[in-house]
Amino acid sequence: MSTAEQIRQLSRTEMAARLARDIPDGWYVNLGLGLPTLIPDYIPEGREVVFHSENGVLGMGPLPPKDAVDTWLVNATKQNITLLKGASLFHHADSFGMIRGGHLDLCVLGAYEVAENGDIANWATNENDAIPAVGGAMDLCSGSRRLWVLMEHTTKEGAPRIVRRCSYPLTAAGVVKRVYTNLAALEVTPDGFTVLDMAPGLSFESLQARTEAKLHRQA
Amino acid sequence: MIDKRVATVAEALADVKDGSVVLLGGFGVVGQPQQLLEGLLAQGARDLTIVSNNAGFGSPGLPKLFASGRVAKLICSFPRPTPPAFEELYRSGKIKLEVVPQGTIAERIRAAAVGVPAFYTPTSVGTRLGEGKETRDFDGRTYVMERALHADVALIQAWRADRWGNLTYRGTGRNFNPVMAMAAKLTIVQTRHMVELGDLDPEQVVTPGIFVDRVVLVDSPDPPPA
């Protein structure tokens, strides 16, 4: 296995930028909480990508300057936002109709675990005392035309999160198409995970050692 | 003559009965009708089922309603952050919580509004929230059946309204309000502005007045910065 010094893991912003490179011009995209919210800053110049917010917005813009906040505009995390030219507002049933109806080209979410069969766990842990809360996670996972996950490759303690089968409660079964981590970009295929690319200095064997699921080289 | 305007919040809520299922508009506090919530607290109806996307964190009114002990059940997608008033009742088993995926809540409400008793959705299939639900396969994919969510009362925050009950909304304050307004037996609206009949451009009306029973003009503040 390579030493940590030789591997240059992607930073959080580099992870967002890596994923953003794969979003083509013209896509309608929903971004989940956490890491995915960094993506809009890294959409390559010249591409027009429309961001959706589950609470009824298409054409969400950047956070507003402090002196120009419209408090009637919030995103899914209930932060104040701006609207771009061409934006539209709609009610919740239409918003989730867009999601469930497969109208969004892409949804990018964070996760606790992704399994080689495309299962995703990102809404609940196995702790029994937490008050359950799901929000729009299941709708987004089941409904989007493509689900990509942006997440750290392992836990802080080094435990794998790219796994054979999820140990946490599922958000949806068999839906993840790609996973982008600080170590690699992976495609979910009928045979399991195929490695699209890896962080500089990382070998296939070293990546496999940090991954519970079996990895496949690109044909 | 049709005139759905009422003078006060108390009058608007006067006949809300014990045991009512109450749809509460809003996503967080944006679009949540605060004065109607305060009014419901003062009105005193008990044993309520509240349908709300959140459990009222940051809301002036909803935690007070929980603390009053008059809510028997919350149907909700995301009860976090959790206000202490709700957490205490939940931990001591004094309030029931039904967690429903956000889009499924919206569609269950919409189904009730449009005369559809049940529908099939892929959301929650194969998960803890789909356990025990009737399933059916269509074109090779499995779906769960969800029932329409009928309600006695809807509490709605509008931006502009006229005496027929035509409504517009402001920003993302729209959220659940238009579908909730369509789905209850009694739809009560608080509006920031009351306008003359004809002042709302018919092309811009979001909720047609047919769905609305009462409108009360309330000088409510804007949501706080977030």
Coordinates of C-alpha atoms in Angstrom, one line a residue:
Chain A
M1 CA 0.0 0.0 0.0
S2 CA 1.3 3.5 -0.8
T3 CA 2.1 5.7 2.1
A4 CA -0.2 8.6 3.0
E5 CA 2.5 11.1 2.0
Q6 CA 2.5 9.9 -1.7
I7 CA -1.2 10.1 -2.1
R8 CA -2.8 13.5 -2.6
Q9 CA -6.4 13.1 -1.5
L10 CA -8.8 15.5 -3.0
S11 CA -9.9 18.4 -0.7
R12 CA -13.7 19.1 -0.2
T13 CA -13.6 21.8 -2.9
E14 CA -11.6 19.6 -5.3
M15 CA -14.2 16.8 -4.8
A16 CA -17.0 19.2 -5.7
A17 CA -15.0 20.5 -8.7
R18 CA -14.3 16.9 -9.9
L19 CA -18.0 16.1 -9.9
A20 CA -18.9 19.5 -11.4
R21 CA -16.7 18.7 -14.4
D22 CA -19.1 15.8 -15.3
I23 CA -22.3 17.9 -15.3
P24 CA -23.1 18.8 -18.9
D25 CA -24.5 22.1 -20.1
G26 CA -28.3 22.3 -19.8
W27 CA -28.9 19.9 -16.9
Y28 CA -31.4 20.4 -14.2
V29 CA -29.8 19.4 -10.9
N30 CA -30.8 19.0 -7.3
L31 CA -28.1 19.2 -4.6
G32 CA -28.4 17.7 -1.2
L33 CA -27.0 19.0 2.1
G34 CA -23.3 19.3 3.0
L35 CA -20.6 18.7 0.4
P36 CA -23.0 18.9 -2.7
T37 CA -23.7 22.5 -1.8
L38 CA -20.1 23.4 -2.9
I39 CA -20.8 22.2 -6.5
P40 CA -22.3 25.4 -8.1
D41 CA -19.1 27.3 -7.6
Y42 CA -17.2 24.8 -9.8
I43 CA -19.5 24.4 -12.8
P44 CA -17.1 25.0 -15.7
E45 CA -17.5 28.4 -17.5
G46 CA -19.9 28.5 -20.4
R47 CA -22.2 25.7 -19.0
E48 CA -25.7 26.7 -18.0
V49 CA -26.9 24.4 -15.2
V50 CA -30.2 25.0 -13.4
F51 CA -30.3 24.2 -9.7
H52 CA -33.5 23.0 -8.1
S53 CA -34.5 23.3 -4.5
E54 CA -37.0 20.9 -3.1
N55 CA -39.0 23.6 -1.5
G56 CA -40.1 25.0 -4.8
V57 CA -37.3 26.7 -6.7
L58 CA -35.7 26.3 -10.1
G59 CA -32.9 28.7 -10.9
M60 CA -31.4 29.0 -7.4
G61 CA -28.5 31.5 -7.3
P62 CA -25.7 32.1 -4.8
L63 CA -26.2 33.1 -1.2
P64 CA -27.1 36.8 -1.0
P65 CA -24.9 39.6 0.3
K66 CA -25.9 40.5 3.9
D67 CA -27.4 43.9 2.9
A68 CA -29.6 42.4 0.2
V69 CA -31.4 39.5 1.8
D70 CA -35.0 38.5 0.9
T71 CA -36.1 36.5 3.9
W72 CA -39.0 34.9 1.9
L73 CA -36.4 33.0 -0.2
V74 CA -34.8 29.9 1.4
N75 CA -33.3 26.7 0.2
A76 CA -33.7 23.1 1.6
T77 CA -31.5 23.9 4.5
K78 CA -33.6 27.0 5.2
Q79 CA -30.7 29.4 4.3
N80 CA -31.6 32.6 2.5
I81 CA -30.9 32.4 -1.2
T82 CA -31.1 34.4 -4.4
L83 CA -33.0 33.7 -7.7
L84 CA -31.2 33.9 -11.0
K85 CA -32.8 35.4 -14.1
G86 CA -35.2 32.8 -15.5
A87 CA -35.9 31.3 -12.1
S88 CA -39.4 29.9 -11.2
L89 CA -41.3 29.2 -8.0
F90 CA -43.8 26.4 -7.5
H91 CA -45.5 24.5 -4.8
H92 CA -44.4 21.3 -3.0
A93 CA -46.5 18.8 -4.9
D94 CA -45.1 20.2 -8.2
S95 CA -41.6 20.3 -6.9
F96 CA -41.7 16.6 -5.8
G97 CA -43.5 15.8 -9.0
M98 CA -40.5 17.1 -10.8
I99 CA -38.3 14.8 -8.7
R100 CA -40.5 11.7 -8.7
G101 CA -41.4 12.2 -12.4
G102 CA -37.8 11.9 -13.5
H103 CA -37.6 15.5 -14.8
L104 CA -34.4 16.3 -13.0
D105 CA -31.3 15.1 -14.9
L106 CA -29.3 14.7 -11.7
C107 CA -29.4 14.6 -8.0
V108 CA -26.2 14.8 -5.9
L109 CA -26.4 13.7 -2.3
G110 CA -24.1 12.9 0.6
A111 CA -24.3 9.4 2.2
Y112 CA -23.2 7.3 5.1
E113 CA -22.7 4.3 2.9
V114 CA -23.1 3.2 -0.8
A115 CA -23.2 -0.5 -1.7
E116 CA -22.1 -2.2 -4.9
N117 CA -25.7 -2.9 -5.8
G118 CA -26.5 0.8 -5.8
D119 CA -28.2 0.9 -2.4
I120 CA -27.8 4.1 -0.5
A121 CA -28.0 4.8 3.2
N122 CA -28.1 8.5 4.1
W123 CA -31.1 9.3 6.3
A124 CA -30.7 7.3 9.6
T125 CA -28.1 5.7 11.7
N126 CA -28.7 2.6 13.8
E127 CA -29.0 4.6 17.0
N128 CA -32.5 3.9 18.2
D129 CA -33.0 7.0 20.3
A130 CA -32.7 9.6 17.6
I131 CA -36.0 11.3 16.5
P132 CA -36.5 10.0 13.0
A133 CA -36.4 12.5 10.2
V134 CA -36.3 11.8 6.4
G135 CA -37.1 15.1 4.7
G136 CA -36.9 14.7 0.9
A137 CA -34.0 12.1 0.9
M138 CA -36.1 9.1 -0.2
D139 CA -38.0 11.0 -2.8
L140 CA -34.8 12.3 -4.3
C141 CA -33.1 8.9 -4.2
S142 CA -36.0 7.0 -5.7
G143 CA -37.2 9.7 -8.2
S144 CA -34.2 11.3 -9.8
R145 CA -33.2 10.1 -13.3
R146 CA -29.5 9.9 -12.0
L147 CA -28.3 9.8 -8.5
W148 CA -24.6 10.6 -7.8
V149 CA -23.1 10.6 -4.4
L150 CA -20.4 12.9 -3.2
M151 CA -18.8 11.7 0.0
E152 CA -15.6 10.9 1.9
H153 CA -14.3 7.4 0.9
T154 CA -14.0 6.2 4.5
T155 CA -15.1 7.3 7.9
K156 CA -12.8 9.5 10.0
E157 CA -11.6 6.3 11.7
G158 CA -10.9 4.7 8.3
A159 CA -13.8 2.4 8.2
P160 CA -15.1 1.7 4.7
R161 CA -18.2 3.5 3.4
I162 CA -18.1 2.0 -0.1
V163 CA -19.4 -1.4 0.9
R164 CA -20.9 -4.7 -0.3
R165 CA -24.2 -4.2 1.6
C166 CA -25.3 -1.2 3.6
S167 CA -25.4 -1.7 7.3
Y168 CA -27.4 1.5 8.0
P169 CA -31.1 1.8 7.1
L170 CA -31.6 2.2 3.4
T171 CA -32.8 5.4 1.9
A172 CA -33.4 3.6 -1.5
A173 CA -32.4 0.4 -3.1
G174 CA -30.4 0.1 -6.3
V175 CA -30.4 3.7 -7.4
V176 CA -26.9 5.1 -7.2
K177 CA -25.1 5.5 -10.5
R178 CA -21.8 7.1 -9.5
V179 CA -19.8 7.9 -6.4
Y180 CA -17.3 10.7 -6.1
T181 CA -15.0 10.6 -3.1
N182 CA -11.7 12.2 -1.9
L183 CA -9.9 9.1 -3.4
A184 CA -11.8 8.1 -6.6
A185 CA -14.7 8.4 -9.0
L186 CA -16.7 5.2 -9.2
E187 CA -19.4 4.0 -11.5
V188 CA -22.0 1.6 -10.3
T189 CA -22.5 -1.1 -12.9
P190 CA -24.5 -4.4 -12.9
D191 CA -21.2 -6.1 -11.9
G192 CA -20.4 -3.6 -9.0
F193 CA -18.1 -0.6 -8.8
T194 CA -15.9 0.4 -11.7
V195 CA -13.1 2.9 -11.1
L196 CA -13.3 5.9 -13.4
D197 CA -10.3 7.7 -12.0
M198 CA -8.3 8.0 -8.8
A199 CA -6.6 10.7 -6.7
P200 CA -3.0 11.4 -7.8
G201 CA -0.5 8.9 -6.4
L202 CA -3.1 6.3 -5.5
S203 CA -2.7 2.8 -6.9
F204 CA -5.7 0.5 -7.7
E205 CA -4.6 -1.9 -5.0
S206 CA -4.3 0.9 -2.4
L207 CA -7.8 2.1 -3.3
Q208 CA -9.1 -1.5 -3.1
A209 CA -7.5 -1.7 0.4
R210 CA -9.6 1.2 1.5
T211 CA -12.8 -0.1 0.0
E212 CA -14.9 -3.0 1.3
A213 CA -16.7 -3.6 -2.0
K214 CA -14.8 -5.3 -4.8
L215 CA -13.5 -2.7 -7.4
H216 CA -13.3 -3.3 -11.1
R217 CA -10.8 -1.6 -13.5
Q218 CA -12.4 0.2 -16.5
A219 CA -12.5 -2.0 -19.5
Chain B
M1 CA -72.5 38.2 -2.6
I2 CA -69.4 36.2 -1.8
D3 CA -67.3 37.6 0.9
K4 CA -64.8 35.3 2.6
R5 CA -63.1 38.0 4.6
V6 CA -63.4 37.8 8.4
A7 CA -62.4 40.5 10.8
T8 CA -60.2 38.6 13.3
V9 CA -58.1 35.5 13.7
A10 CA -60.4 34.4 16.5
E11 CA -63.4 34.6 14.3
A12 CA -61.6 32.7 11.5
L13 CA -60.8 29.8 13.9
A14 CA -64.0 29.9 16.0
D15 CA -65.4 26.5 15.1
V16 CA -62.2 24.4 14.9
K17 CA -63.2 21.2 16.7
D18 CA -61.4 18.9 19.0
G19 CA -59.8 16.0 17.2
S20 CA -59.3 17.9 14.0
V21 CA -56.6 17.1 11.4
V22 CA -54.9 20.4 10.7
L23 CA -52.7 21.0 7.7
L24 CA -50.1 23.7 8.5
G25 CA -48.5 25.5 5.6
G26 CA -44.8 26.4 5.7
F27 CA -41.3 25.1 5.1
G28 CA -39.6 25.9 8.4
V29 CA -41.1 29.3 9.3
V30 CA -41.3 30.6 5.7
G31 CA -44.9 30.5 4.7
Q32 CA -46.0 29.3 8.1
P33 CA -49.1 31.2 9.3
Q34 CA -47.9 32.4 12.7
Q35 CA -50.9 34.4 13.7
L36 CA -53.3 31.5 12.9
L37 CA -51.1 29.2 15.0
E38 CA -51.2 31.7 17.9
G39 CA -55.0 31.9 17.3
L40 CA -55.3 28.1 17.4
L41 CA -53.5 28.1 20.7
A42 CA -55.9 30.7 22.1
Q43 CA -58.9 28.9 20.6
G44 CA -58.3 25.8 22.7
A45 CA -59.2 22.9 20.4
R46 CA -57.6 19.6 21.7
D47 CA -56.5 16.3 20.5
L48 CA -55.3 17.8 17.3
T49 CA -53.3 16.0 14.5
I50 CA -50.9 18.5 12.9
V51 CA -49.5 18.0 9.4
S52 CA -46.4 20.1 9.0
N53 CA -43.1 19.6 7.1
N54 CA -41.1 20.5 10.2
A55 CA -41.6 20.2 14.0
G56 CA -41.5 24.0 14.5
F57 CA -37.8 24.7 15.2
G58 CA -37.5 28.5 15.0
S59 CA -41.2 28.9 14.9
P60 CA -42.7 31.2 17.5
G61 CA -46.1 29.4 17.5
L62 CA -45.8 25.7 16.9
P63 CA -43.7 24.8 19.9
K64 CA -46.2 26.6 22.1
L65 CA -49.0 24.5 20.6
F66 CA -47.0 21.3 21.5
A67 CA -46.3 22.7 25.0
S68 CA -50.0 23.2 25.5
G69 CA -50.6 19.5 25.3
R70 CA -53.3 19.8 22.7
V71 CA -51.5 18.0 19.9
A72 CA -52.0 14.2 19.9
K73 CA -50.0 13.5 16.7
L74 CA -47.6 15.2 14.3
I75 CA -47.3 14.0 10.7
C76 CA -44.0 15.4 9.5
S77 CA -41.0 14.8 7.1
F78 CA -38.2 16.4 9.1
P79 CA -38.8 17.1 12.8
R80 CA -35.2 18.3 13.2
P81 CA -33.8 20.4 14.7
T82 CA -36.3 19.4 17.3
P83 CA -37.9 22.0 19.6
P84 CA -37.5 21.0 23.3
A85 CA -41.3 21.2 23.7
F86 CA -41.8 18.5 21.1
E87 CA -38.8 16.4 22.2
E88 CA -40.1 16.1 25.7
L89 CA -43.6 15.0 24.7
Y90 CA -42.1 12.5 22.2
R91 CA -39.7 11.0 24.7
S92 CA -42.5 10.6 27.3
G93 CA -44.8 9.0 24.7
K94 CA -47.4 11.8 25.0
I95 CA -47.3 12.6 21.3
K96 CA -47.3 10.4 18.3
L97 CA -45.0 11.0 15.4
E98 CA -45.6 9.7 11.8
V99 CA -42.5 10.4 9.7
V100 CA -43.4 10.5 6.0
P101 CA -41.1 11.3 3.1
Q102 CA -41.6 15.0 2.1
G103 CA -42.8 14.3 -1.5
T104 CA -45.2 11.6 -0.2
I105 CA -46.7 14.1 2.3
A106 CA -47.2 16.6 -0.5
E107 CA -48.7 14.0 -2.9
R108 CA -51.0 12.5 -0.2
I109 CA -52.3 15.9 0.4
R110 CA -52.7 16.6 -3.3
A111 CA -54.5 13.3 -3.7
A112 CA -57.0 14.2 -1.0
A113 CA -57.5 17.5 -2.8
V114 CA -58.3 16.1 -6.2
G115 CA -60.4 13.1 -5.3
V116 CA -57.8 10.4 -5.6
P117 CA -58.1 7.9 -2.7
A118 CA -54.6 6.3 -3.1
F119 CA -51.6 6.2 -5.4
Y120 CA -48.5 4.2 -6.0
T121 CA -45.0 5.7 -5.5
P122 CA -41.5 4.4 -5.7
T123 CA -40.5 6.4 -2.7
S124 CA -39.7 4.3 0.4
V125 CA -39.7 1.0 -1.4
G126 CA -37.3 -1.4 0.4
T127 CA -36.8 1.0 3.3
R128 CA -38.0 1.1 6.9
L129 CA -40.6 3.7 6.0
G130 CA -42.1 1.3 3.4
E131 CA -42.4 -1.7 5.7
G132 CA -45.9 -3.1 5.9
K133 CA -47.2 -1.1 3.1
E134 CA -49.1 -2.7 0.2
T135 CA -46.9 -2.9 -2.9
R136 CA -47.5 -3.5 -6.5
D137 CA -45.2 -3.9 -9.6
F138 CA -45.7 -1.8 -12.7
D139 CA -43.5 -2.3 -15.7
G140 CA -40.9 -4.2 -13.7
R141 CA -40.6 -1.7 -10.8
T142 CA -42.0 -2.0 -7.3
Y143 CA -44.2 0.8 -5.8
V144 CA -45.8 1.2 -2.4
M145 CA -49.4 2.3 -2.1
E146 CA -50.0 5.6 -0.2
R147 CA -53.4 6.8 0.9
A148 CA -54.8 10.3 0.5
L149 CA -54.4 12.5 3.6
H150 CA -57.7 14.2 4.3
A151 CA -57.9 17.1 6.7
D152 CA -60.5 19.0 8.6
V153 CA -58.7 22.4 8.6
A154 CA -55.9 24.0 6.6
L155 CA -54.0 27.0 8.0
I156 CA -52.5 29.0 5.1
Q157 CA -50.1 32.0 4.7
A158 CA -50.8 34.0 1.6
W159 CA -49.2 37.2 0.4
R160 CA -52.2 38.8 -1.4
A161 CA -55.9 37.8 -1.3
D162 CA -59.3 39.2 -2.4
R163 CA -62.8 38.7 -0.9
W164 CA -63.4 35.6 -3.1
G165 CA -60.4 34.0 -1.6
N166 CA -58.1 34.1 -4.6
L167 CA -54.5 33.9 -3.4
T168 CA -50.9 34.7 -4.3
Y169 CA -47.8 33.8 -2.3
R170 CA -44.4 35.3 -1.8
G171 CA -41.1 33.7 -2.6
T172 CA -40.6 30.2 -1.2
G173 CA -43.5 30.9 1.2
R174 CA -45.6 29.1 -1.4
N175 CA -44.3 25.6 -0.5
F176 CA -47.1 23.4 0.9
N177 CA -49.6 26.2 1.1
P178 CA -51.3 25.8 -2.3
V179 CA -51.8 22.0 -2.0
M180 CA -52.9 22.3 1.6
A181 CA -55.4 25.0 0.7
M182 CA -57.0 22.5 -1.7
A183 CA -57.2 19.6 0.6
A184 CA -59.1 20.5 3.8
K185 CA -62.8 20.8 4.6
L186 CA -62.2 24.2 6.0
T187 CA -59.4 26.4 4.6
I188 CA -58.4 29.4 6.6
V189 CA -56.0 31.9 5.2
Q190 CA -54.0 34.7 6.8
T191 CA -52.9 37.2 4.2
R192 CA -50.4 40.0 4.3
H193 CA -52.4 42.2 1.9
M194 CA -56.1 42.3 1.1
V195 CA -56.9 43.6 -2.3
E196 CA -60.0 44.6 -4.2
L197 CA -61.7 42.0 -6.4
G198 CA -60.1 42.5 -9.8
D199 CA -56.8 43.7 -8.5
L200 CA -55.3 40.2 -8.8
D201 CA -54.3 39.4 -12.3
P202 CA -56.2 36.2 -13.2
E203 CA -53.1 35.0 -14.9
Q204 CA -51.2 35.2 -11.7
V205 CA -53.7 33.7 -9.2
V206 CA -52.0 30.6 -7.6
T207 CA -54.9 29.4 -5.4
P208 CA -58.4 30.0 -7.0
G209 CA -60.9 31.1 -4.4
I210 CA -63.0 28.0 -4.7
F211 CA -60.6 26.2 -2.3
V212 CA -60.7 29.0 0.3
D213 CA -63.3 29.5 3.1
R214 CA -62.1 32.3 5.2
V215 CA -59.4 35.1 4.8
V216 CA -58.2 37.3 7.5
L217 CA -55.8 40.3 7.0
V218 CA -52.9 40.1 9.4
D219 CA -50.0 42.5 9.6
S220 CA -47.5 39.6 10.0
P221 CA -43.7 40.3 10.0
D222 CA -41.4 39.0 7.3
P223 CA -39.5 35.7 8.2
P224 CA -36.3 36.4 10.1
P225 CA -33.0 36.3 8.2
A226 CA -31.5 32.8 8.0

